[in-house]
Amino acid sequence: MHIIPMFLQDAASVPMGGMGGSGLITFVPLLLLLVIMYFFMIRPQNKKQKETEKMIAALKKGDKVITVGGIHGTIASTKEKTVIVKVEDGSRIEFNRTAIATVVVEKSSESEKIEEKKGLFGKKTDKIVAEIKDKDAEPAENAESESGTTKDE
């Protein structure tokens, strides 16, 4: 009927030395968990923070940027803690350097210009999106060529 008092009596009757190991072994899973948390959570976050600080320190006049709020523009001038961003219609807005989320890097190739965005997470998002679209388009093209019909017919 009263199960909890029976467990307490059993636990009180076991001597401390009868646990079957030292107290250090009980902390091994906890230490292992902390090491795993360091490598999967803390270390990558510090790495991202250093990349972001490096990006913010390298801002210069003429860079195309996207702010945290989603405003696209070009840096007109820089100050110690702020940058002045010129948007499409010619207006200028002053932002803290920390409000810059992405610097848009333009690379020109022979056939076309490809914009790669290197954001807070260090990923080149446009390139990844383009690869996904290409992979999605390939099966559709293969199906059309096998059937001998196109969408226009």
GROMACS .gro file of N, CA and C in nm:
model
  459
    1MET      N    1   0.082  -0.118   0.000
    1MET     CA    2   0.000   0.000   0.000
    1MET      C    3   0.087   0.126   0.000
    2HIS      N    4   0.182   0.131   0.087
    2HIS     CA    5   0.272   0.247   0.092
    2HIS      C    6   0.405   0.204   0.032
    3ILE      N    7   0.422   0.231  -0.096
    3ILE     CA    8   0.540   0.185  -0.168
    3ILE      C    9   0.660   0.274  -0.140
    4ILE      N   10   0.642   0.403  -0.131
    4ILE     CA   11   0.753   0.497  -0.112
    4ILE      C   12   0.828   0.469   0.018
    5PRO      N   13   0.764   0.449   0.132
    5PRO     CA   14   0.842   0.419   0.252
    5PRO      C   15   0.925   0.290   0.241
    6MET      N   16   0.877   0.193   0.163
    6MET     CA   17   0.954   0.070   0.146
    6MET      C   18   1.083   0.098   0.070
    7PHE      N   19   1.076   0.183  -0.035
    7PHE     CA   20   1.197   0.217  -0.110
    7PHE      C   21   1.295   0.295  -0.022
    8LEU      N   22   1.244   0.383   0.060
    8LEU     CA   23   1.331   0.460   0.149
    8LEU      C   24   1.400   0.369   0.249
    9GLN      N   25   1.330   0.270   0.302
    9GLN     CA   26   1.391   0.176   0.396
    9GLN      C   27   1.500   0.095   0.327
   10ASP      N   28   1.474   0.051   0.202
   10ASP     CA   29   1.573  -0.026   0.129
   10ASP      C   30   1.697   0.058   0.101
   11ALA      N   31   1.678   0.184   0.065
   11ALA     CA   32   1.791   0.272   0.036
   11ALA      C   33   1.870   0.302   0.162
   12ALA      N   34   1.805   0.314   0.276
   12ALA     CA   35   1.874   0.344   0.401
   12ALA      C   36   1.951   0.224   0.451
   13SER      N   37   1.907   0.104   0.418
   13SER     CA   38   1.974  -0.015   0.468
   13SER      C   39   2.099  -0.052   0.390
   14VAL      N   40   2.118   0.004   0.267
   14VAL     CA   41   2.236  -0.025   0.187
   14VAL      C   42   2.352   0.059   0.239
   15PRO      N   43   2.464  -0.004   0.273
   15PRO     CA   44   2.580   0.073   0.321
   15PRO      C   45   2.642   0.154   0.207
   16MET      N   46   2.711   0.262   0.241
   16MET     CA   47   2.769   0.352   0.140
   16MET      C   48   2.873   0.282   0.053
   17GLY      N   49   2.948   0.191   0.110
   17GLY     CA   50   3.050   0.121   0.034
   17GLY      C   51   2.990   0.019  -0.061
   18GLY      N   52   2.867  -0.015  -0.046
   18GLY     CA   53   2.804  -0.117  -0.127
   18GLY      C   54   2.748  -0.066  -0.258
   19MET      N   55   2.779   0.053  -0.297
   19MET     CA   56   2.728   0.110  -0.421
   19MET      C   57   2.787   0.041  -0.544
   20GLY      N   58   2.900  -0.022  -0.530
   20GLY     CA   59   2.958  -0.092  -0.643
   20GLY      C   60   3.055  -0.007  -0.723
   21GLY      N   61   3.105   0.101  -0.672
   21GLY     CA   62   3.201   0.183  -0.743
   21GLY      C   63   3.226   0.311  -0.668
   22SER      N   64   3.318   0.387  -0.720
   22SER     CA   65   3.349   0.513  -0.652
   22SER      C   66   3.252   0.622  -0.697
   23GLY      N   67   3.254   0.731  -0.628
   23GLY     CA   68   3.167   0.844  -0.661
   23GLY      C   69   3.209   0.912  -0.790
   24LEU      N   70   3.334   0.894  -0.831
   24LEU     CA   71   3.384   0.955  -0.953
   24LEU      C   72   3.316   0.898  -1.076
   25ILE      N   73   3.285   0.770  -1.073
   25ILE     CA   74   3.221   0.706  -1.188
   25ILE      C   75   3.082   0.763  -1.213
   26THR      N   76   3.017   0.809  -1.110
   26THR     CA   77   2.884   0.867  -1.128
   26THR      C   78   2.890   1.001  -1.201
   27PHE      N   79   3.005   1.068  -1.198
   27PHE     CA   80   3.019   1.197  -1.264
   27PHE      C   81   3.068   1.185  -1.408
   28VAL      N   82   3.110   1.068  -1.452
   28VAL     CA   83   3.161   1.049  -1.588
   28VAL      C   84   3.053   1.084  -1.692
   29PRO      N   85   2.929   1.036  -1.680
   29PRO     CA   86   2.828   1.076  -1.781
   29PRO      C   87   2.804   1.227  -1.784
   30LEU      N   88   2.806   1.291  -1.669
   30LEU     CA   89   2.788   1.436  -1.664
   30LEU      C   90   2.903   1.508  -1.734
   31LEU      N   91   3.025   1.463  -1.709
   31LEU     CA   92   3.141   1.524  -1.775
   31LEU      C   93   3.136   1.499  -1.926
   32LEU      N   94   3.096   1.381  -1.966
   32LEU     CA   95   3.083   1.349  -2.107
   32LEU      C   96   2.979   1.439  -2.174
   33LEU      N   97   2.869   1.462  -2.107
   33LEU     CA   98   2.765   1.551  -2.158
   33LEU      C   99   2.817   1.694  -2.175
   34LEU      N  100   2.894   1.741  -2.078
   34LEU     CA  101   2.950   1.877  -2.088
   34LEU      C  102   3.048   1.889  -2.204
   35VAL      N  103   3.129   1.787  -2.229
   35VAL     CA  104   3.224   1.789  -2.340
   35VAL      C  105   3.148   1.790  -2.473
   36ILE      N  106   3.044   1.709  -2.483
   36ILE     CA  107   2.964   1.706  -2.606
   36ILE      C  108   2.896   1.841  -2.628
   37MET      N  109   2.842   1.902  -2.522
   37MET     CA  110   2.781   2.034  -2.535
   37MET      C  111   2.882   2.138  -2.582
   38TYR      N  112   3.006   2.130  -2.534
   38TYR     CA  113   3.108   2.224  -2.576
   38TYR      C  114   3.133   2.214  -2.725
   39PHE      N  115   3.152   2.091  -2.775
   39PHE     CA  116   3.187   2.076  -2.915
   39PHE      C  117   3.071   2.099  -3.010
   40PHE      N  118   2.947   2.077  -2.967
   40PHE     CA  119   2.833   2.094  -3.057
   40PHE      C  120   2.760   2.227  -3.040
   41MET      N  121   2.781   2.297  -2.929
   41MET     CA  122   2.706   2.422  -2.908
   41MET      C  123   2.798   2.542  -2.887
   42ILE      N  124   2.886   2.534  -2.794
   42ILE     CA  125   2.964   2.651  -2.753
   42ILE      C  126   3.072   2.684  -2.856
   43ARG      N  127   3.149   2.586  -2.901
   43ARG     CA  128   3.258   2.610  -2.994
   43ARG      C  129   3.209   2.666  -3.128
   44PRO      N  130   3.105   2.607  -3.191
   44PRO     CA  131   3.056   2.667  -3.316
   44PRO      C  132   3.003   2.809  -3.299
   45GLN      N  133   2.940   2.836  -3.185
   45GLN     CA  134   2.889   2.971  -3.161
   45GLN      C  135   3.003   3.072  -3.153
   46ASN      N  136   3.110   3.034  -3.086
   46ASN     CA  137   3.227   3.124  -3.078
   46ASN      C  138   3.288   3.146  -3.215
   47LYS      N  139   3.290   3.042  -3.296
   47LYS     CA  140   3.346   3.053  -3.431
   47LYS      C  141   3.263   3.149  -3.516
   48LYS      N  142   3.130   3.138  -3.508
   48LYS     CA  143   3.040   3.227  -3.582
   48LYS      C  144   3.057   3.371  -3.536
   49GLN      N  145   3.072   3.390  -3.405
   49GLN     CA  146   3.088   3.524  -3.351
   49GLN      C  147   3.217   3.588  -3.402
   50LYS      N  148   3.325   3.512  -3.410
   50LYS     CA  149   3.452   3.566  -3.461
   50LYS      C  150   3.440   3.603  -3.609
   51GLU      N  151   3.370   3.519  -3.688
   51GLU     CA  152   3.350   3.550  -3.830
   51GLU      C  153   3.267   3.677  -3.847
   52THR      N  154   3.165   3.693  -3.764
   52THR     CA  155   3.080   3.812  -3.772
   52THR      C  156   3.160   3.937  -3.736
   53GLU      N  157   3.241   3.928  -3.631
   53GLU     CA  158   3.324   4.043  -3.592
   53GLU      C  159   3.421   4.078  -3.702
   54LYS      N  160   3.478   3.977  -3.768
   54LYS     CA  161   3.572   4.002  -3.877
   54LYS      C  162   3.501   4.070  -3.995
   55MET      N  163   3.377   4.024  -4.026
   55MET     CA  164   3.299   4.083  -4.134
   55MET      C  165   3.267   4.229  -4.104
   56ILE      N  166   3.225   4.257  -3.980
   56ILE     CA  167   3.188   4.393  -3.941
   56ILE      C  168   3.310   4.485  -3.944
   57ALA      N  169   3.425   4.434  -3.903
   57ALA     CA  170   3.547   4.515  -3.903
   57ALA      C  171   3.594   4.546  -4.046
   58ALA      N  172   3.560   4.461  -4.142
   58ALA     CA  173   3.606   4.478  -4.279
   58ALA      C  174   3.510   4.560  -4.365
   59LEU      N  175   3.404   4.615  -4.308
   59LEU     CA  176   3.310   4.696  -4.387
   59LEU      C  177   3.380   4.819  -4.441
   60LYS      N  178   3.354   4.849  -4.568
   60LYS     CA  179   3.415   4.966  -4.632
   60LYS      C  180   3.316   5.030  -4.728
   61LYS      N  181   3.349   5.149  -4.771
   61LYS     CA  182   3.263   5.224  -4.861
   61LYS      C  183   3.246   5.147  -4.992
   62GLY      N  184   3.120   5.138  -5.038
   62GLY     CA  185   3.092   5.070  -5.163
   62GLY      C  186   3.045   4.927  -5.148
   63ASP      N  187   3.057   4.869  -5.029
   63ASP     CA  188   3.008   4.732  -5.006
   63ASP      C  189   2.857   4.729  -5.011
   64LYS      N  190   2.803   4.628  -5.077
   64LYS     CA  191   2.659   4.608  -5.077
   64LYS      C  192   2.626   4.523  -4.955
   65VAL      N  193   2.528   4.570  -4.877
   65VAL     CA  194   2.495   4.504  -4.751
   65VAL      C  195   2.346   4.482  -4.737
   66ILE      N  196   2.312   4.390  -4.647
   66ILE     CA  197   2.175   4.368  -4.604
   66ILE      C  198   2.175   4.378  -4.453
   67THR      N  199   2.084   4.457  -4.399
   67THR     CA  200   2.079   4.475  -4.254
   67THR      C  201   1.997   4.365  -4.189
   68VAL      N  202   1.999   4.363  -4.058
   68VAL     CA  203   1.922   4.266  -3.982
   68VAL      C  204   1.772   4.285  -4.009
   69GLY      N  205   1.731   4.409  -4.033
   69GLY     CA  206   1.591   4.439  -4.061
   69GLY      C  207   1.552   4.411  -4.205
   70GLY      N  208   1.647   4.373  -4.292
   70GLY     CA  209   1.615   4.338  -4.430
   70GLY      C  210   1.633   4.451  -4.529
   71ILE      N  211   1.694   4.560  -4.489
   71ILE     CA  212   1.715   4.673  -4.581
   71ILE      C  213   1.840   4.647  -4.665
   72HIS      N  214   1.825   4.656  -4.797
   72HIS     CA  215   1.935   4.637  -4.890
   72HIS      C  216   1.990   4.773  -4.929
   73GLY      N  217   2.121   4.784  -4.933
   73GLY     CA  218   2.181   4.912  -4.972
   73GLY      C  219   2.331   4.900  -4.989
   74THR      N  220   2.392   5.017  -5.014
   74THR     CA  221   2.536   5.026  -5.034
   74THR      C  222   2.592   5.119  -4.928
   75ILE      N  223   2.706   5.083  -4.872
   75ILE     CA  224   2.768   5.167  -4.769
   75ILE      C  225   2.822   5.293  -4.834
   76ALA      N  226   2.774   5.409  -4.786
   76ALA     CA  227   2.818   5.538  -4.837
   76ALA      C  228   2.939   5.588  -4.760
   77SER      N  229   2.940   5.568  -4.629
   77SER     CA  230   3.055   5.605  -4.548
   77SER      C  231   3.053   5.524  -4.419
   78THR      N  232   3.169   5.520  -4.355
   78THR     CA  233   3.181   5.444  -4.231
   78THR      C  234   3.234   5.535  -4.122
   79LYS      N  235   3.192   5.506  -4.002
   79LYS     CA  236   3.242   5.574  -3.883
   79LYS      C  237   3.294   5.466  -3.789
   80GLU      N  238   3.334   5.507  -3.670
   80GLU     CA  239   3.390   5.410  -3.576
   80GLU      C  240   3.288   5.303  -3.535
   81LYS      N  241   3.168   5.344  -3.498
   81LYS     CA  242   3.067   5.249  -3.450
   81LYS      C  243   2.947   5.237  -3.543
   82THR      N  244   2.938   5.322  -3.646
   82THR     CA  245   2.822   5.322  -3.735
   82THR      C  246   2.865   5.322  -3.881
   83VAL      N  247   2.769   5.290  -3.967
   83VAL     CA  248   2.787   5.302  -4.111
   83VAL      C  249   2.665   5.373  -4.167
   84ILE      N  250   2.684   5.447  -4.275
   84ILE     CA  251   2.574   5.513  -4.342
   84ILE      C  252   2.547   5.434  -4.470
   85VAL      N  253   2.423   5.382  -4.479
   85VAL     CA  254   2.385   5.298  -4.592
   85VAL      C  255   2.297   5.379  -4.686
   86LYS      N  256   2.334   5.379  -4.813
   86LYS     CA  257   2.255   5.447  -4.917
   86LYS      C  258   2.165   5.341  -4.980
   87VAL      N  259   2.034   5.367  -4.973
   87VAL     CA  260   1.937   5.272  -5.030
   87VAL      C  261   1.901   5.312  -5.171
   88GLU      N  262   1.818   5.235  -5.238
   88GLU     CA  263   1.786   5.249  -5.380
   88GLU      C  264   1.745   5.390  -5.421
   89ASP      N  265   1.660   5.456  -5.346
   89ASP     CA  266   1.609   5.586  -5.389
   89ASP      C  267   1.703   5.702  -5.354
   90GLY      N  268   1.822   5.673  -5.305
   90GLY     CA  269   1.918   5.777  -5.276
   90GLY      C  270   1.919   5.824  -5.132
   91SER      N  271   1.825   5.780  -5.053
   91SER     CA  272   1.824   5.822  -4.913
   91SER      C  273   1.933   5.749  -4.837
   92ARG      N  274   1.978   5.812  -4.731
   92ARG     CA  275   2.087   5.756  -4.651
   92ARG      C  276   2.036   5.731  -4.510
   93ILE      N  277   2.070   5.612  -4.458
   93ILE     CA  278   2.028   5.573  -4.325
   93ILE      C  279   2.152   5.531  -4.246
   94GLU      N  280   2.159   5.577  -4.122
   94GLU     CA  281   2.274   5.544  -4.038
   94GLU      C  282   2.239   5.424  -3.949
   95PHE      N  283   2.325   5.322  -3.952
   95PHE     CA  284   2.306   5.201  -3.874
   95PHE      C  285   2.427   5.175  -3.787
   96ASN      N  286   2.406   5.108  -3.675
   96ASN     CA  287   2.518   5.054  -3.600
   96ASN      C  288   2.584   4.946  -3.685
   97ARG      N  289   2.713   4.927  -3.668
   97ARG     CA  290   2.782   4.824  -3.744
   97ARG      C  291   2.724   4.685  -3.714
   98THR      N  292   2.677   4.665  -3.593
   98THR     CA  293   2.623   4.535  -3.556
   98THR      C  294   2.490   4.505  -3.624
   99ALA      N  295   2.426   4.604  -3.685
   99ALA     CA  296   2.299   4.582  -3.754
   99ALA      C  297   2.319   4.528  -3.894
  100ILE      N  298   2.443   4.517  -3.940
  100ILE     CA  299   2.470   4.462  -4.073
  100ILE      C  300   2.473   4.310  -4.061
  101ALA      N  301   2.382   4.243  -4.133
  101ALA     CA  302   2.373   4.098  -4.125
  101ALA      C  303   2.454   4.030  -4.233
  102THR      N  304   2.458   4.089  -4.353
  102THR     CA  305   2.520   4.022  -4.467
  102THR      C  306   2.591   4.123  -4.555
  103VAL      N  307   2.706   4.083  -4.604
  103VAL     CA  308   2.776   4.160  -4.706
  103VAL      C  309   2.762   4.081  -4.835
  104VAL      N  310   2.708   4.144  -4.940
  104VAL     CA  311   2.687   4.077  -5.068
  104VAL      C  312   2.814   4.093  -5.150
  105VAL      N  313   2.871   3.980  -5.190
  105VAL     CA  314   2.994   3.979  -5.268
  105VAL      C  315   2.959   3.942  -5.411
  106GLU      N  316   2.998   4.029  -5.504
  106GLU     CA  317   2.970   4.002  -5.645
  106GLU      C  318   3.097   3.948  -5.710
  107LYS      N  319   3.081   3.837  -5.779
  107LYS     CA  320   3.192   3.780  -5.856
  107LYS      C  321   3.147   3.772  -6.001
  108SER      N  322   3.231   3.820  -6.093
  108SER     CA  323   3.193   3.816  -6.233
  108SER      C  324   3.260   3.696  -6.299
  109SER      N  325   3.185   3.629  -6.382
  109SER     CA  326   3.239   3.518  -6.460
  109SER      C  327   3.224   3.553  -6.607
  110GLU      N  328   3.258   3.461  -6.695
  110GLU     CA  329   3.254   3.489  -6.838
  110GLU      C  330   3.111   3.512  -6.887
  111SER      N  331   3.018   3.432  -6.843
  111SER     CA  332   2.883   3.440  -6.898
  111SER      C  333   2.791   3.531  -6.819
  112GLU      N  334   2.800   3.529  -6.686
  112GLU     CA  335   2.707   3.607  -6.606
  112GLU      C  336   2.769   3.639  -6.471
  113LYS      N  337   2.709   3.735  -6.404
  113LYS     CA  338   2.752   3.768  -6.269
  113LYS      C  339   2.671   3.685  -6.171
  114ILE      N  340   2.741   3.624  -6.078
  114ILE     CA  341   2.675   3.544  -5.975
  114ILE      C  342   2.697   3.614  -5.843
  115GLU      N  343   2.589   3.640  -5.774
  115GLU     CA  344   2.600   3.702  -5.643
  115GLU      C  345   2.601   3.592  -5.538
  116GLU      N  346   2.700   3.595  -5.452
  116GLU     CA  347   2.705   3.502  -5.341
  116GLU      C  348   2.691   3.582  -5.213
  117LYS      N  349   2.600   3.543  -5.130
  117LYS     CA  350   2.579   3.611  -5.004
  117LYS      C  351   2.648   3.532  -4.895
  118LYS      N  352   2.737   3.599  -4.825
  118LYS     CA  353   2.801   3.534  -4.712
  118LYS      C  354   2.742   3.599  -4.588
  119GLY      N  355   2.657   3.527  -4.520
  119GLY     CA  356   2.583   3.583  -4.409
  119GLY      C  357   2.644   3.551  -4.275
  120LEU      N  358   2.563   3.568  -4.173
  120LEU     CA  359   2.609   3.545  -4.037
  120LEU      C  360   2.657   3.404  -4.014
  121PHE      N  361   2.602   3.310  -4.088
  121PHE     CA  362   2.634   3.171  -4.064
  121PHE      C  363   2.743   3.120  -4.156
  122GLY      N  364   2.801   3.206  -4.234
  122GLY     CA  365   2.911   3.167  -4.319
  122GLY      C  366   2.871   3.085  -4.440
  123LYS      N  367   2.746   3.074  -4.470
  123LYS     CA  368   2.701   2.994  -4.583
  123LYS      C  369   2.683   3.083  -4.705
  124LYS      N  370   2.707   3.027  -4.819
  124LYS     CA  371   2.684   3.099  -4.943
  124LYS      C  372   2.546   3.059  -4.992
  125THR      N  373   2.447   3.134  -4.945
  125THR     CA  374   2.307   3.093  -4.959
  125THR      C  375   2.261   3.090  -5.103
  126ASP      N  376   2.298   3.187  -5.186
  126ASP     CA  377   2.251   3.190  -5.324
  126ASP      C  378   2.303   3.070  -5.401
  127LYS      N  379   2.427   3.034  -5.376
  127LYS     CA  380   2.487   2.920  -5.446
  127LYS      C  381   2.415   2.791  -5.407
  128ILE      N  382   2.383   2.775  -5.281
  128ILE     CA  383   2.313   2.656  -5.234
  128ILE      C  384   2.173   2.651  -5.294
  129VAL      N  385   2.102   2.764  -5.295
  129VAL     CA  386   1.968   2.768  -5.351
  129VAL      C  387   1.971   2.736  -5.501
  130ALA      N  388   2.071   2.788  -5.572
  130ALA     CA  389   2.083   2.760  -5.715
  130ALA      C  390   2.107   2.611  -5.740
  131GLU      N  391   2.191   2.549  -5.658
  131GLU     CA  392   2.216   2.406  -5.672
  131GLU      C  393   2.089   2.325  -5.649
  132ILE      N  394   2.010   2.364  -5.551
  132ILE     CA  395   1.885   2.293  -5.522
  132ILE      C  396   1.788   2.308  -5.639
  133LYS      N  397   1.778   2.429  -5.694
  133LYS     CA  398   1.688   2.451  -5.808
  133LYS      C  399   1.734   2.370  -5.929
  134ASP      N  400   1.866   2.362  -5.951
  134ASP     CA  401   1.916   2.282  -6.063
  134ASP      C  402   1.882   2.135  -6.045
  135LYS      N  403   1.895   2.084  -5.924
  135LYS     CA  404   1.863   1.944  -5.898
  135LYS      C  405   1.714   1.918  -5.917
  136ASP      N  406   1.631   2.013  -5.876
  136ASP     CA  407   1.487   1.997  -5.893
  136ASP      C  408   1.447   2.004  -6.041
  137ALA      N  409   1.517   2.084  -6.119
  137ALA     CA  410   1.483   2.102  -6.260
  137ALA      C  411   1.527   1.982  -6.344
  138GLU      N  412   1.634   1.914  -6.307
  138GLU     CA  413   1.685   1.801  -6.385
  138GLU      C  414   1.584   1.689  -6.400
  139PRO      N  415   1.517   1.641  -6.294
  139PRO     CA  416   1.419   1.533  -6.314
  139PRO      C  417   1.304   1.573  -6.406
  140ALA      N  418   1.260   1.697  -6.398
  140ALA     CA  419   1.151   1.744  -6.484
  140ALA      C  420   1.195   1.746  -6.630
  141GLU      N  421   1.318   1.788  -6.657
  141GLU     CA  422   1.369   1.791  -6.792
  141GLU      C  423   1.385   1.650  -6.847
  142ASN      N  424   1.432   1.558  -6.764
  142ASN     CA  425   1.448   1.419  -6.806
  142ASN      C  426   1.314   1.356  -6.839
  143ALA      N  427   1.211   1.385  -6.762
  143ALA     CA  428   1.079   1.330  -6.787
  143ALA      C  429   1.021   1.383  -6.917
  144GLU      N  430   1.043   1.509  -6.947
  144GLU     CA  431   0.995   1.569  -7.071
  144GLU      C  432   1.064   1.509  -7.191
  145SER      N  433   1.196   1.489  -7.182
  145SER     CA  434   1.271   1.436  -7.296
  145SER      C  435   1.235   1.291  -7.321
  146GLU      N  436   1.204   1.216  -7.217
  146GLU     CA  437   1.166   1.075  -7.235
  146GLU      C  438   1.029   1.063  -7.299
  147SER      N  439   0.936   1.151  -7.261
  147SER     CA  440   0.801   1.141  -7.316
  147SER      C  441   0.790   1.204  -7.454
  148GLY      N  442   0.885   1.288  -7.488
  148GLY     CA  443   0.883   1.351  -7.620
  148GLY      C  444   0.793   1.470  -7.630
  149THR      N  445   0.739   1.516  -7.519
  149THR     CA  446   0.651   1.633  -7.520
  149THR      C  447   0.714   1.742  -7.437
  150THR      N  448   0.671   1.862  -7.461
  150THR     CA  449   0.716   1.976  -7.382
  150THR      C  450   0.594   2.048  -7.329
  151LYS      N  451   0.617   2.144  -7.243
  151LYS     CA  452   0.508   2.220  -7.183
  151LYS      C  453   0.440   2.310  -7.284
  152ASP      N  454   0.513   2.355  -7.386
  152ASP     CA  455   0.459   2.448  -7.485
  152ASP      C  456   0.362   2.380  -7.582
  153GLU      N  457   0.372   2.250  -7.600
  153GLU     CA  458   0.290   2.179  -7.700
  153GLU      C  459   0.152   2.160  -7.656
   0.00000   0.00000   0.00000
